[in-house]
């Protein structure tokens, strides 16, 4: 079925209706979460008791808003810190990998490329426990050998960052590699002919060309890290990132406070997405 | 120049090798070793298959494993069936601005945390939720209906969560199919069904495979959706792993469970690639 081939009208109407229903299905849970952030009630459910901003700005019990809820604010800070670390690491390693696979030919390259893709097909929870098991073994070994308690290897933010990095790096590599593949090598050669050294050529010609992909990879890495649940769950220590903190609250029962946090999350990530699209268009 | 190239190669290889060996390879080998040992005393272990034997001899573990596998496969098939017509509509029926707008809309759930999506379904499906209220308002049911905490709710959550990972690769492959080829199919006497079977689906196979792999993987490894939307009886295999590691502190058994989950997902991914003659580089890279 394509527009240039005539089809019975009701068939096309039914098809369009299906697609509309699909998008309603896609939007429904998000709209509902957003709407109940403004319900003047203790529960994010019907009946509707009127509109309120209290779940954002409220300062008194029982309606303490997001901006006065210390633990949630701290969790947002933790998540942002983790996400920045993971993104910086992933983009740096991704850039290096992209150059490695694009510019060099060496024995075992194909094998390494497949190995590099594997983190995408390992369930997140398995990545988490394998890193947990290994880091504990190293930490215990250090303690037995030198009585040295290396805190970073115990569940905590360092492990969360490493765990998320272990698969987000693959995605960064793919995003940056795809752009590098489109690069016209003769531009770099022209720079070399004009007397630039190899590093200068890469810095002044290749990197600016890669900029949209670098920003794209950074934003995607940031969002994936911010939203990650499975790997984080296994490696988290006492400082809980936002998804874990929200999960703990959700298990105890929900208030519209969680809706308010969710709405802020949606707004934040849409903003990031728009920034990325703007950069992509310019590149 | 040769020496410089060699230095560059070594410099670029270092981060890749550090990452892959320290965070992927060695941890997985270590996990395998831990799963193959048995605790015989305080700090004393010996090599044994006891953990895998426990898995096979305890009906709850085996049943949960199989249930997780079957439900993940079902979720993958349903996601494909629901998503394919939408992907086709975006790639072949919609034009210009409409197409990019619809494509972006498909990506929206990706920008929102899985927790928020699951929370949305909880608000919709629970006893005091919107759908229950709507049904009562319409007079279709007498009292509140609980639609949460069962397998159907898990299925809805899984499909919703993974839909975008199916639609995006499908749209990307379908876009590369020229309209003329489809027209030629009709000109040669094909009808809707035969064109779909002989032209569109073979062309979309790489997209179907990569979509199915990712969706299956995400469903199998999901923890949040089954625990929030599922009931007491709908245990997911990842919940067993979590409880062995964090609650019971039995890492040996937990590692064995982890390895079984990894084995299952690798086996299905490998089987899917072999069956369709695709390779991991082509579908993922």
XYZ file of C-alpha atoms in Angstrom:
568
model
C 0.000 0.000 0.000
C 1.546 3.290 -1.091
C -0.156 6.598 -1.987
C 0.480 6.168 -5.730
C -1.497 2.922 -5.843
C -5.247 3.498 -5.500
C -6.828 1.687 -2.563
C -10.402 1.493 -1.266
C -11.090 4.592 0.764
C -12.291 2.777 3.875
C -9.040 0.793 3.959
C -6.977 3.963 4.030
C -9.284 5.469 6.642
C -8.976 2.365 8.813
C -5.197 2.412 8.473
C -4.993 6.071 9.437
C -7.307 5.443 12.382
C -5.003 2.650 13.560
C -1.994 4.958 13.473
C -3.924 7.626 15.388
C -4.917 5.101 18.061
C -1.295 4.000 18.268
C -0.097 7.504 18.989
C -2.834 7.967 21.585
C -1.568 4.778 23.253
C 1.923 6.251 23.157
C 0.894 9.573 24.670
C -1.690 8.440 27.212
C 0.524 7.391 30.165
C 2.702 10.474 29.831
C -0.255 12.857 29.636
C -1.831 11.212 32.666
C 1.364 11.481 34.710
C 1.695 15.146 33.790
C -1.950 16.000 34.496
C -2.049 14.501 37.992
C 0.945 16.587 39.041
C -1.602 19.376 39.468
C -4.225 17.432 41.427
C -4.987 18.949 44.816
C -5.118 15.568 46.556
C -2.832 13.137 48.359
C -3.106 10.511 45.623
C -2.352 10.690 41.909
C -5.762 9.300 40.990
C -9.357 10.337 40.514
C -11.396 12.103 41.798
C -9.998 15.405 40.599
C -9.948 17.791 43.548
C -8.929 20.951 41.794
C -5.827 22.546 40.369
C -2.783 23.310 42.493
C 0.877 24.248 42.122
C 1.598 22.859 45.598
C 3.327 19.725 44.343
C 5.960 21.980 42.827
C 6.225 24.923 45.200
C 4.356 23.855 48.343
C 6.393 24.303 51.530
C 4.112 22.801 54.191
C 2.907 19.341 55.035
C 1.091 17.445 53.696
C 1.799 18.996 50.318
C 5.537 19.508 50.129
C 6.537 20.405 46.589
C 9.545 19.213 44.624
C 11.493 22.398 45.225
C 11.248 21.975 48.991
C 11.818 18.234 49.137
C 15.491 17.857 50.064
C 15.992 14.117 49.354
C 14.557 14.456 45.844
C 16.655 17.530 45.071
C 19.747 15.735 46.299
C 18.901 12.691 44.167
C 18.537 14.941 41.107
C 21.971 16.384 41.869
C 23.462 12.901 42.218
C 21.931 11.799 38.937
C 23.212 14.878 37.128
C 26.715 14.333 38.516
C 26.729 10.679 37.455
C 25.313 11.542 34.040
C 27.963 14.208 33.360
C 30.777 11.837 34.363
C 29.377 9.021 32.224
C 28.855 11.309 29.215
C 32.342 12.815 29.353
C 33.937 9.377 29.680
C 31.779 7.833 26.966
C 32.303 10.629 24.452
C 36.079 10.595 25.042
C 36.373 6.826 24.661
C 33.825 6.827 21.826
C 35.853 9.404 19.906
C 39.033 7.411 20.369
C 37.278 4.198 19.271
C 35.746 5.875 16.233
C 39.201 6.970 15.032
C 40.635 3.545 15.791
C 38.061 1.673 13.724
C 37.939 4.250 10.936
C 41.623 5.085 10.409
C 43.540 1.943 11.247
C 43.619 -1.571 9.880
C 45.085 -4.147 12.208
C 44.831 -7.817 12.992
C 41.856 -8.709 15.165
C 39.990 -5.527 14.266
C 36.798 -7.297 13.231
C 36.848 -9.325 16.420
C 37.350 -6.221 18.548
C 34.475 -4.491 16.772
C 32.087 -7.336 17.579
C 33.380 -7.379 21.157
C 32.727 -3.645 21.353
C 29.089 -4.216 20.288
C 28.451 -6.934 22.864
C 27.520 -4.669 25.805
C 24.376 -3.787 23.817
C 23.148 -7.384 23.932
C 23.999 -8.087 27.572
C 21.042 -7.458 29.910
C 21.748 -4.416 32.090
C 21.240 -6.300 35.324
C 23.896 -8.867 34.283
C 26.378 -6.071 33.493
C 25.645 -4.712 36.950
C 26.175 -7.933 38.895
C 29.295 -8.923 36.947
C 30.937 -5.592 37.762
C 29.750 -5.889 41.368
C 31.252 -9.370 41.716
C 34.569 -8.422 40.135
C 35.041 -5.142 42.000
C 34.256 -6.823 45.329
C 36.817 -9.482 44.592
C 39.452 -6.846 43.853
C 38.483 -4.842 46.936
C 38.654 -7.944 49.146
C 41.995 -8.859 47.589
C 43.381 -5.406 48.378
C 42.159 -5.696 51.949
C 43.654 -9.156 52.454
C 46.948 -8.228 50.831
C 47.579 -4.757 52.251
C 44.762 -4.003 54.738
C 43.782 -1.250 52.327
C 40.061 -0.513 52.129
C 39.570 0.918 48.676
C 36.133 2.562 49.024
C 35.668 3.237 45.311
C 35.314 -0.474 44.609
C 32.421 -0.911 47.047
C 28.873 -0.241 45.809
C 28.586 3.494 45.287
C 28.759 6.245 42.736
C 32.111 5.209 41.227
C 30.748 1.773 40.404
C 27.479 3.250 39.123
C 29.472 5.482 36.767
C 31.646 2.592 35.560
C 28.647 0.309 35.144
C 26.697 2.789 33.038
C 29.809 3.715 31.069
C 30.377 0.051 30.197
C 27.477 0.027 27.731
C 26.909 3.730 26.981
C 30.447 3.869 25.532
C 29.278 1.514 22.770
C 26.467 3.860 21.809
C 28.795 6.878 21.801
C 31.228 4.951 19.583
C 28.462 4.127 17.091
C 27.105 7.692 16.953
C 30.547 9.287 16.466
C 31.764 6.515 14.135
C 28.776 7.001 11.814
C 29.657 10.674 11.366
C 33.383 10.036 10.938
C 32.574 7.592 8.156
C 30.985 10.446 6.188
C 34.077 12.620 6.559
C 35.971 13.439 3.368
C 39.595 12.507 4.076
C 40.881 14.823 1.327
C 39.956 17.809 3.515
C 42.422 16.608 6.097
C 45.047 15.995 3.399
C 44.549 19.558 2.151
C 45.321 20.818 5.655
C 48.458 18.668 5.712
C 49.511 20.045 2.312
C 49.064 23.549 3.656
C 51.646 22.767 6.283
C 49.573 21.689 9.253
C 50.812 18.910 11.471
C 48.599 15.828 11.813
C 47.280 16.894 15.210
C 46.505 20.418 14.027
C 44.689 19.020 11.008
C 42.541 16.791 13.200
C 41.878 19.593 15.679
C 40.987 22.284 13.143
C 39.309 20.232 10.395
C 38.070 16.858 11.603
C 36.868 17.736 15.101
C 34.687 20.684 13.998
C 33.120 18.356 11.417
C 32.422 15.813 14.159
C 30.954 18.400 16.553
C 27.258 17.607 15.908
C 27.937 13.918 16.541
C 29.937 14.690 19.678
C 27.092 16.804 21.051
C 24.540 14.204 19.983
C 26.509 11.438 21.685
C 26.857 13.558 24.816
C 23.120 14.238 25.040
C 22.150 10.624 24.364
C 24.700 9.409 26.920
C 23.450 11.940 29.461
C 19.827 10.868 29.029
C 20.596 7.153 29.066
C 22.610 7.573 32.231
C 19.966 9.746 33.894
C 17.263 7.197 33.123
C 19.249 4.041 33.728
C 17.712 1.749 36.277
C 18.818 -1.872 35.957
C 22.598 -1.490 36.072
C 22.387 1.260 38.673
C 20.147 -0.819 40.940
C 22.841 -3.455 41.393
C 25.719 -1.040 41.995
C 24.132 1.712 44.043
C 25.427 2.501 47.514
C 24.043 5.035 49.991
C 23.729 7.970 47.529
C 20.715 7.080 45.427
C 20.337 8.630 41.976
C 16.877 9.905 41.070
C 15.460 6.769 39.428
C 16.358 4.673 42.475
C 15.021 7.276 44.913
C 11.736 7.497 42.979
C 11.486 3.720 42.800
C 11.825 3.432 46.578
C 9.048 5.987 47.063
C 6.820 4.395 44.469
C 7.038 1.077 46.311
C 5.744 2.732 49.479
C 2.848 4.379 47.668
C 2.723 7.389 45.456
C 1.796 11.026 45.952
C 1.463 13.634 43.201
C 4.961 14.710 44.207
C 6.247 11.903 42.002
C 4.089 13.212 39.155
C 5.638 16.635 39.596
C 9.163 15.182 39.479
C 8.217 13.168 36.400
C 6.828 16.235 34.648
C 10.052 18.124 35.364
C 12.007 15.169 33.967
C 9.911 15.187 30.788
C 10.437 18.934 30.350
C 14.161 18.611 30.998
C 14.696 15.836 28.504
C 12.551 17.494 25.814
C 14.672 20.590 26.234
C 17.851 18.550 25.814
C 16.350 16.838 22.767
C 15.564 20.213 21.194
C 19.105 21.448 21.850
C 20.450 18.349 20.160
C 18.160 18.678 17.136
C 19.157 22.336 16.764
C 22.840 21.387 16.716
C 22.190 18.511 14.317
C 20.496 20.864 11.844
C 23.388 23.294 11.908
C 25.985 20.581 11.297
C 55.908 8.127 9.916
C 55.587 4.363 10.569
C 56.604 4.833 14.184
C 54.147 7.687 14.569
C 51.307 5.586 13.137
C 52.175 2.781 15.503
C 52.173 5.138 18.490
C 48.778 6.486 17.416
C 47.400 2.974 17.118
C 48.621 2.081 20.604
C 47.227 5.293 22.096
C 43.802 4.671 20.551
C 43.776 0.980 21.420
C 44.485 1.558 25.113
C 41.109 3.008 26.208
C 39.204 0.424 24.140
C 41.124 -2.493 25.603
C 40.949 -1.143 29.158
C 37.188 -0.715 28.838
C 36.504 -4.088 27.271
C 38.790 -6.144 29.499
C 38.215 -4.466 32.866
C 34.484 -3.768 32.583
C 33.205 -6.483 30.254
C 35.457 -9.523 29.821
C 37.038 -10.065 33.239
C 33.839 -9.288 35.222
C 31.915 -11.839 33.176
C 34.625 -14.480 33.553
C 34.722 -13.736 37.271
C 30.950 -14.062 37.474
C 31.207 -17.466 35.759
C 33.850 -18.562 38.280
C 31.728 -17.415 41.211
C 28.709 -19.262 39.842
C 30.800 -22.446 39.694
C 31.776 -22.565 43.335
C 30.074 -23.786 46.441
C 30.475 -22.457 49.942
C 31.671 -25.169 52.285
C 32.700 -23.088 55.285
C 33.498 -19.542 56.349
C 35.488 -18.117 53.447
C 36.026 -21.615 52.046
C 34.812 -22.578 48.606
C 35.183 -25.486 46.255
C 34.447 -26.011 42.597
C 31.009 -27.489 41.926
C 27.930 -27.291 39.780
C 25.735 -27.091 42.887
C 24.222 -23.709 41.966
C 23.112 -24.882 38.555
C 21.813 -28.064 40.148
C 19.768 -25.977 42.592
C 18.320 -24.098 39.646
C 17.267 -27.312 37.902
C 15.864 -29.014 40.988
C 13.798 -26.113 42.310
C 10.573 -25.876 40.304
C 10.051 -22.194 41.180
C 13.362 -21.153 39.605
C 12.907 -23.214 36.477
C 9.305 -22.137 36.024
C 10.190 -18.460 36.441
C 13.010 -18.827 33.924
C 10.746 -20.394 31.309
C 7.915 -17.981 32.014
C 10.247 -14.998 31.574
C 11.544 -16.410 28.297
C 8.088 -17.173 26.884
C 6.612 -13.842 27.909
C 9.597 -11.960 26.468
C 9.189 -13.758 23.149
C 5.468 -13.005 23.176
C 6.165 -9.338 23.970
C 8.640 -9.196 21.067
C 6.170 -10.710 18.598
C 3.357 -8.416 19.728
C 5.608 -5.359 19.545
C 6.560 -6.317 15.990
C 2.934 -6.872 14.950
C 1.738 -3.603 16.486
C 4.755 -1.572 15.415
C 5.183 -2.737 11.831
C 2.078 -1.039 10.366
C 2.997 2.186 12.152
C 6.586 2.062 10.887
C 5.303 1.381 7.377
C 2.893 4.292 7.623
C 5.677 6.638 8.705
C 8.129 5.424 6.065
C 5.851 4.999 3.049
C 2.482 6.707 3.565
C 3.332 9.936 5.392
C 5.053 12.693 3.465
C 7.454 15.514 4.233
C 6.912 17.320 7.493
C 4.249 14.878 8.665
C 6.769 12.059 8.412
C 9.448 13.721 10.524
C 6.852 14.834 13.063
C 5.483 11.289 13.452
C 8.998 9.890 13.662
C 9.895 12.331 16.425
C 6.689 11.442 18.284
C 7.765 7.800 18.275
C 10.967 8.823 20.009
C 9.175 10.675 22.806
C 8.965 7.750 25.257
C 12.728 7.378 24.936
C 13.222 10.836 26.387
C 11.204 9.868 29.444
C 12.495 7.516 32.094
C 11.113 3.997 32.176
C 10.032 4.651 35.727
C 7.774 7.501 34.611
C 6.232 5.381 31.849
C 5.513 2.550 34.273
C 4.093 5.022 36.769
C 1.760 6.298 34.042
C 0.405 2.810 33.440
C -0.075 2.323 37.174
C -2.217 5.454 37.339
C -4.239 4.250 34.367
C -4.743 0.637 35.317
C -5.134 0.530 39.077
C -8.377 0.011 40.923
C -8.898 3.727 41.476
C -7.357 4.454 38.097
C -8.639 6.232 35.041
C -9.718 3.228 33.004
C -11.596 1.690 35.905
C -13.388 4.995 36.497
C -14.138 5.379 32.804
C -15.689 1.908 32.633
C -17.841 2.653 35.678
C -18.885 5.991 34.207
C -19.936 4.289 30.997
C -21.917 1.784 33.015
C -20.008 -1.209 31.667
C -19.035 -2.439 35.118
C -20.630 -2.078 38.525
C -17.687 -1.598 40.849
C -14.000 -0.677 40.549
C -11.958 -3.097 38.453
C -8.356 -3.922 39.244
C -6.372 -4.204 36.038
C -2.974 -3.926 37.624
C -0.907 -6.762 39.092
C -1.393 -9.395 36.416
C 0.421 -10.720 33.353
C -1.595 -8.651 30.903
C -0.496 -5.459 32.660
C 3.143 -6.605 32.448
C 2.669 -7.263 28.742
C 1.223 -3.799 28.117
C 4.114 -2.247 30.022
C 6.747 -4.259 28.153
C 5.288 -3.466 24.749
C 4.991 0.210 25.592
C 8.533 0.425 26.919
C 10.161 -1.260 23.955
C 7.970 -0.002 21.102
C 10.391 2.676 19.973
C 13.271 0.204 19.656
C 11.142 -1.694 17.162
C 9.687 1.216 15.204
C 12.927 3.159 14.668
C 14.960 0.400 12.924
C 11.870 -0.584 10.916
C 11.344 2.964 9.659
C 15.030 3.263 8.778
C 15.045 0.109 6.643
C 11.619 0.689 5.091
C 12.647 4.187 4.012
C 15.321 2.710 1.762
C 12.738 0.693 -0.199
C 11.907 2.699 -3.360
C 8.212 3.212 -4.140
C 8.888 2.020 -7.701
C 9.730 -1.462 -6.486
C 6.365 -1.712 -4.734
C 4.607 -0.331 -7.832
C 6.418 -2.879 -9.965
C 5.137 -5.592 -7.659
C 1.566 -4.469 -8.271
C 2.179 -4.054 -12.037
C 3.374 -7.633 -12.194
C 0.026 -8.764 -10.854
C 0.748 -8.915 -7.153
C -1.856 -7.979 -4.587
C -1.387 -6.381 -1.168
C -0.600 -9.658 0.566
C 1.899 -10.972 -1.970
C 3.698 -7.617 -2.250
C 3.983 -7.541 1.524
C 5.254 -11.114 1.646
C 7.651 -11.038 -1.272
C 8.907 -7.468 -1.420
C 8.346 -5.502 1.755
C 9.139 -8.072 4.431
C 12.331 -9.413 2.757
C 13.538 -5.846 2.351
C 12.746 -4.998 5.977
C 14.419 -8.111 7.416
C 17.525 -6.350 8.812
C 15.278 -3.863 10.601
C 12.983 -6.598 11.878
C 15.941 -8.579 13.211
C 17.627 -5.686 14.976
C 14.307 -4.484 16.403
C 13.433 -7.956 17.666
C 16.866 -8.472 19.226
C 16.752 -5.241 21.170
C 13.126 -5.649 22.259
C 13.673 -9.228 23.368
C 16.776 -8.252 25.295
C 15.069 -5.341 27.010
C 12.051 -7.454 27.961
C 14.131 -10.319 29.287
C 16.325 -8.025 31.344
C 13.514 -5.796 32.541
C 13.105 -5.438 36.282
C 10.960 -2.382 36.795
C 7.908 -3.260 34.689
C 7.267 -6.757 36.099
C 7.823 -5.629 39.677
C 5.584 -2.564 39.451
C 2.834 -3.866 37.176
C 2.954 -7.561 37.992
C 1.307 -9.293 40.918
C 2.510 -11.701 43.558
C 2.465 -14.669 41.160
C 4.051 -12.977 38.190
C 7.686 -13.345 39.164
C 10.333 -12.270 36.649
C 13.766 -13.895 36.465
C 15.584 -10.621 37.151
C 13.722 -10.406 40.467
C 15.292 -13.730 41.468
C 18.745 -12.394 40.611
C 18.122 -9.262 42.625
C 16.854 -11.142 45.652
C 19.783 -13.579 45.650
C 22.285 -10.744 45.424
C 20.821 -8.044 47.608
C 18.349 -9.737 49.942
C 19.755 -13.239 50.533
C 23.366 -12.306 49.870
C 23.851 -15.634 48.091
C 26.136 -14.360 45.322
C 27.020 -17.832 44.088
C 23.433 -18.682 43.192
C 22.789 -15.130 41.976
C 25.794 -15.302 39.641
C 24.541 -18.635 38.297
C 21.139 -17.029 37.614
C 22.861 -14.110 35.917
C 24.776 -16.459 33.710
C 21.643 -18.382 32.794
C 19.911 -15.124 31.809
C 22.938 -14.120 29.743
C 23.034 -17.567 28.142
C 19.355 -17.448 27.252
C 19.552 -13.982 25.720
C 22.741 -14.822 23.776
C 21.234 -18.071 22.506
C 18.093 -16.363 21.220
C 20.006 -13.442 19.694
C 22.436 -15.841 18.014
C 19.594 -18.039 16.788
C 17.735 -15.070 15.357
C 20.859 -13.868 13.508
C 21.593 -17.355 12.119
C 17.988 -17.939 11.091
C 17.882 -14.768 9.022
C 21.495 -14.826 7.822
C 22.336 -11.499 9.470
C 25.406 -10.568 11.496
C 25.750 -8.522 14.659
C 27.895 -5.910 12.896
C 25.243 -5.327 10.275
C 22.225 -5.199 12.546
C 23.713 -3.232 15.430
C 26.588 -1.273 13.913
